[in-house]
PDB file of C-alpha atoms in Angstrom:
ATOM      1  CA  MET K   1      -5.786 -20.204   5.404  1.00 85.00           C
ATOM      2  CA  PHE K   2      -6.766 -16.579   4.900  1.00 91.00           C
ATOM      3  CA  VAL K   3      -6.332 -14.258   2.274  1.00 95.00           C
ATOM      4  CA  GLU K   4      -6.164 -10.504   2.736  1.00 94.00           C
ATOM      5  CA  TRP K   5      -6.909  -7.875   0.565  1.00 96.00           C
ATOM      6  CA  SER K   6      -6.025  -4.100   1.555  1.00 96.00           C
ATOM      7  CA  LYS K   7      -7.434  -0.692  -0.678  1.00 96.00           C
ATOM      8  CA  ASN K   8      -6.702   2.818   0.435  1.00 95.00           C
ATOM      9  CA  VAL K   9     -10.052   4.696  -0.682  1.00 94.00           C
ATOM     10  CA  ALA K  10      -9.042   7.939   1.044  1.00 93.00           C
ATOM     11  CA  LYS K  11      -6.133  10.111   2.640  1.00 93.00           C
ATOM     12  CA  ASN K  12      -5.640   8.105   5.801  1.00 95.00           C
ATOM     13  CA  TRP K  13      -8.205   5.483   5.317  1.00 97.00           C
ATOM     14  CA  ILE K  14      -7.718   2.450   4.613  1.00 97.00           C
ATOM     15  CA  PHE K  15     -10.304  -1.173   3.820  1.00 97.00           C
ATOM     16  CA  ARG K  16      -9.369  -4.270   4.406  1.00 96.00           C
ATOM     17  CA  SER K  17     -10.943  -7.483   3.583  1.00 96.00           C
ATOM     18  CA  ARG K  18      -9.954 -11.242   4.943  1.00 95.00           C
ATOM     19  CA  VAL K  19     -11.582 -14.714   4.215  1.00 96.00           C
ATOM     20  CA  GLY K  20     -10.515 -17.975   5.121  1.00 94.00           C
ATOM     21  CA  TYR K  21     -10.921 -21.739   6.093  1.00 93.00           C
ATOM     22  CA  GLU K  22     -10.162 -22.147   9.882  1.00 91.00           C
ATOM     23  CA  TYR K  23      -9.872 -25.602  10.868  1.00 90.00           C
ATOM     24  CA  ARG K  24     -10.614 -26.485  14.353  1.00 85.00           C
ATOM     25  CA  ILE K  25     -10.546 -30.059  15.880  1.00 87.00           C
ATOM     26  CA  PHE K  26     -11.507 -30.540  19.853  1.00 82.00           C
ATOM     27  CA  LYS K  27     -10.044 -32.392  22.578  1.00 84.00           C
ATOM     28  CA  ARG K  28     -12.711 -34.529  23.608  1.00 84.00           C
ATOM     29  CA  LEU K  29     -14.027 -35.481  27.826  1.00 86.00           C
ATOM     30  CA  ASP K  30     -11.466 -38.982  27.303  1.00 89.00           C
ATOM     31  CA  ASP K  31      -8.461 -36.717  26.655  1.00 87.00           C
ATOM     32  CA  SER K  32      -8.890 -38.118  23.045  1.00 87.00           C
ATOM     33  CA  TRP K  33      -8.766 -35.747  19.711  1.00 85.00           C
ATOM     34  CA  GLY K  34     -11.664 -35.466  17.420  1.00 77.00           C
ATOM     35  CA  ASP K  35     -14.668 -33.559  16.344  1.00 77.00           C
ATOM     36  CA  GLU K  36     -13.394 -32.224  13.803  1.00 84.00           C
ATOM     37  CA  GLN K  37     -15.267 -28.569  12.754  1.00 84.00           C
ATOM     38  CA  ALA K  38     -14.712 -26.108  10.102  1.00 90.00           C
ATOM     39  CA  ARG K  39     -15.788 -22.172   9.586  1.00 90.00           C
ATOM     40  CA  LEU K  40     -15.695 -19.815   6.590  1.00 93.00           C
ATOM     41  CA  ARG K  41     -14.540 -16.336   8.240  1.00 94.00           C
ATOM     42  CA  LEU K  42     -15.311 -13.050   6.232  1.00 95.00           C
ATOM     43  CA  ARG K  43     -13.931  -9.584   8.184  1.00 96.00           C
ATOM     44  CA  LEU K  44     -14.149  -6.334   6.519  1.00 97.00           C
ATOM     45  CA  GLN K  45     -12.297  -3.436   8.491  1.00 97.00           C
ATOM     46  CA  LEU K  46     -12.187   0.610   7.770  1.00 97.00           C
ATOM     47  CA  ARG K  47      -9.241   1.638   9.411  1.00 97.00           C
ATOM     48  CA  TYR K  48      -8.703   5.674   9.563  1.00 98.00           C
ATOM     49  CA  ASN K  49      -4.724   6.416  10.413  1.00 96.00           C
ATOM     50  CA  TRP K  50      -5.070   9.104  12.718  1.00 94.00           C
ATOM     51  CA  ASN K  51      -1.167   9.911  12.417  1.00 95.00           C
ATOM     52  CA  PRO K  52       1.195   7.537  12.381  1.00 92.00           C
ATOM     53  CA  ASN K  53       1.412   6.150  15.825  1.00 96.00           C
ATOM     54  CA  ASN K  54      -2.573   6.015  15.741  1.00 97.00           C
ATOM     55  CA  THR K  55      -5.260   3.976  14.074  1.00 97.00           C
ATOM     56  CA  ILE K  56      -8.991   3.270  15.047  1.00 97.00           C
ATOM     57  CA  PHE K  57     -10.658   0.698  13.350  1.00 96.00           C
ATOM     58  CA  LEU K  58     -14.126  -1.010  12.989  1.00 98.00           C
ATOM     59  CA  SER K  59     -14.670  -4.843  11.483  1.00 97.00           C
ATOM     60  CA  GLU K  60     -17.223  -7.044  11.033  1.00 96.00           C
ATOM     61  CA  GLU K  61     -16.777 -10.473  10.647  1.00 95.00           C
ATOM     62  CA  PRO K  62     -19.750 -13.153  10.420  1.00 93.00           C
ATOM     63  CA  LEU K  63     -18.537 -16.935  10.890  1.00 92.00           C
ATOM     64  CA  TYR K  64     -19.736 -19.332   9.130  1.00 92.00           C
ATOM     65  CA  ASP K  65     -19.678 -23.430   9.472  1.00 89.00           C
ATOM     66  CA  ILE K  66     -19.059 -25.311   6.733  1.00 89.00           C
ATOM     67  CA  PRO K  67     -17.682 -29.020   6.553  1.00 86.00           C
ATOM     68  CA  PRO K  68     -16.645 -31.417   7.797  1.00 83.00           C
ATOM     69  CA  ASN K  69     -19.149 -32.274  10.429  1.00 78.00           C
ATOM     70  CA  LEU K  70     -21.404 -29.660   9.834  1.00 78.00           C
ATOM     71  CA  PRO K  71     -23.438 -29.127  12.817  1.00 77.00           C
ATOM     72  CA  ALA K  72     -27.455 -27.749  12.854  1.00 77.00           C
ATOM     73  CA  ASN K  73     -26.288 -24.312  12.349  1.00 79.00           C
ATOM     74  CA  THR K  74     -25.043 -23.168   9.281  1.00 83.00           C
ATOM     75  CA  PHE K  75     -24.380 -19.689  11.083  1.00 82.00           C
ATOM     76  CA  SER K  76     -21.639 -19.706  13.868  1.00 84.00           C
ATOM     77  CA  GLN K  77     -21.118 -15.960  15.065  1.00 87.00           C
ATOM     78  CA  ASN K  78     -21.024 -12.414  14.237  1.00 92.00           C
ATOM     79  CA  GLN K  79     -18.106 -10.422  15.711  1.00 94.00           C
ATOM     80  CA  LEU K  80     -17.884  -7.026  15.874  1.00 96.00           C
ATOM     81  CA  TYR K  81     -14.731  -4.768  17.013  1.00 97.00           C
ATOM     82  CA  LEU K  82     -14.084  -1.625  17.236  1.00 98.00           C
ATOM     83  CA  GLY K  83     -10.371  -0.281  18.312  1.00 97.00           C
ATOM     84  CA  TYR K  84      -7.903   1.456  19.010  1.00 98.00           C
ATOM     85  CA  ASN K  85      -4.151   1.364  18.275  1.00 97.00           C
ATOM     86  CA  HIS K  86      -0.977   3.523  18.975  1.00 98.00           C
ATOM     87  CA  SER K  87       2.642   2.677  18.653  1.00 96.00           C
ATOM     88  CA  PHE K  88       5.459   3.308  20.818  1.00 97.00           C
ATOM     89  CA  ASN K  89       7.733   2.869  18.321  1.00 95.00           C
ATOM     90  CA  SER K  90       8.730  -0.207  15.761  1.00 92.00           C
ATOM     91  CA  HIS K  91       9.363  -2.820  18.197  1.00 96.00           C
ATOM     92  CA  PHE K  92       5.807  -2.397  20.874  1.00 97.00           C
ATOM     93  CA  SER K  93       2.607  -0.941  20.246  1.00 97.00           C
ATOM     94  CA  THR K  94      -0.871  -1.756  22.436  1.00 97.00           C
ATOM     95  CA  GLU K  95      -4.707  -1.961  21.310  1.00 96.00           C
ATOM     96  CA  ILE K  96      -7.576  -1.461  23.427  1.00 98.00           C
ATOM     97  CA  GLY K  97     -10.873  -2.162  21.733  1.00 97.00           C
ATOM     98  CA  TYR K  98     -14.599  -3.416  22.401  1.00 98.00           C
ATOM     99  CA  SER K  99     -15.767  -6.846  20.683  1.00 96.00           C
ATOM    100  CA  TRP K 100     -19.886  -7.759  20.489  1.00 96.00           C
ATOM    101  CA  ASN K 101     -19.941 -11.152  19.566  1.00 94.00           C
ATOM    102  CA  HIS K 102     -23.313 -12.614  18.692  1.00 92.00           C
ATOM    103  CA  ARG K 103     -23.215 -16.429  18.560  1.00 87.00           C
ATOM    104  CA  GLN K 104     -25.935 -19.146  17.359  1.00 80.00           C
ATOM    105  CA  ARG K 105     -25.883 -22.357  19.805  1.00 77.00           C
ATOM    106  CA  ALA K 106     -26.261 -25.838  18.067  1.00 73.00           C
ATOM    107  CA  THR K 107     -29.693 -25.736  20.022  1.00 75.00           C
ATOM    108  CA  LEU K 108     -30.552 -23.072  17.292  1.00 73.00           C
ATOM    109  CA  VAL K 109     -32.959 -21.617  19.077  1.00 77.00           C
ATOM    110  CA  GLU K 110     -30.424 -20.042  21.678  1.00 80.00           C
ATOM    111  CA  PHE K 111     -28.105 -17.047  21.111  1.00 85.00           C
ATOM    112  CA  ASP K 112     -25.497 -15.800  23.145  1.00 90.00           C
ATOM    113  CA  GLU K 113     -24.178 -11.791  22.969  1.00 91.00           C
ATOM    114  CA  GLU K 114     -20.918 -11.379  24.667  1.00 93.00           C
ATOM    115  CA  ASN K 115     -19.853  -7.914  25.396  1.00 96.00           C
ATOM    116  CA  ILE K 116     -15.939  -7.926  25.843  1.00 95.00           C
ATOM    117  CA  LEU K 117     -12.891  -5.221  26.487  1.00 97.00           C
ATOM    118  CA  GLN K 118      -9.471  -6.198  25.186  1.00 95.00           C
ATOM    119  CA  THR K 119      -6.417  -5.142  25.539  1.00 96.00           C
ATOM    120  CA  HIS K 120      -3.202  -6.480  23.635  1.00 95.00           C
ATOM    121  CA  PHE K 121       0.585  -5.561  24.039  1.00 97.00           C
ATOM    122  CA  ILE K 122       1.958  -6.367  20.926  1.00 95.00           C
ATOM    123  CA  PHE K 123       6.252  -6.471  20.826  1.00 96.00           C
ATOM    124  CA  ARG K 124       7.810  -6.751  17.795  1.00 93.00           C
ATOM    125  CA  LEU K 125      11.382  -8.695  17.008  1.00 91.00           C
TER     126      LEU K 125
END
């Protein structure tokens, strides 16, 4: 469950904030389901609408582990994303972006850092 808020801060600039509760359930090695976990997510995003068809945006999203079944680490991960979106028409757009993900392992002393180049193709009905 997420709630999003959006505010025009200047001509062509939009600030968005999204907060939400993410509930996850995992498949175990024996093919049963369980080991539920939840995370609190807070995304802060600044968007620049270059023109009606092109948007550039930067977002920051920390994730924190919360009950049920709280693991040893309260901090889950931090996601930073820089993206570019182009709308070809009202039914098709594409997005390309770079994502940096900093994740804390349950050991509490190990961290993973991921560099990700993403492409999305969005079809609207």
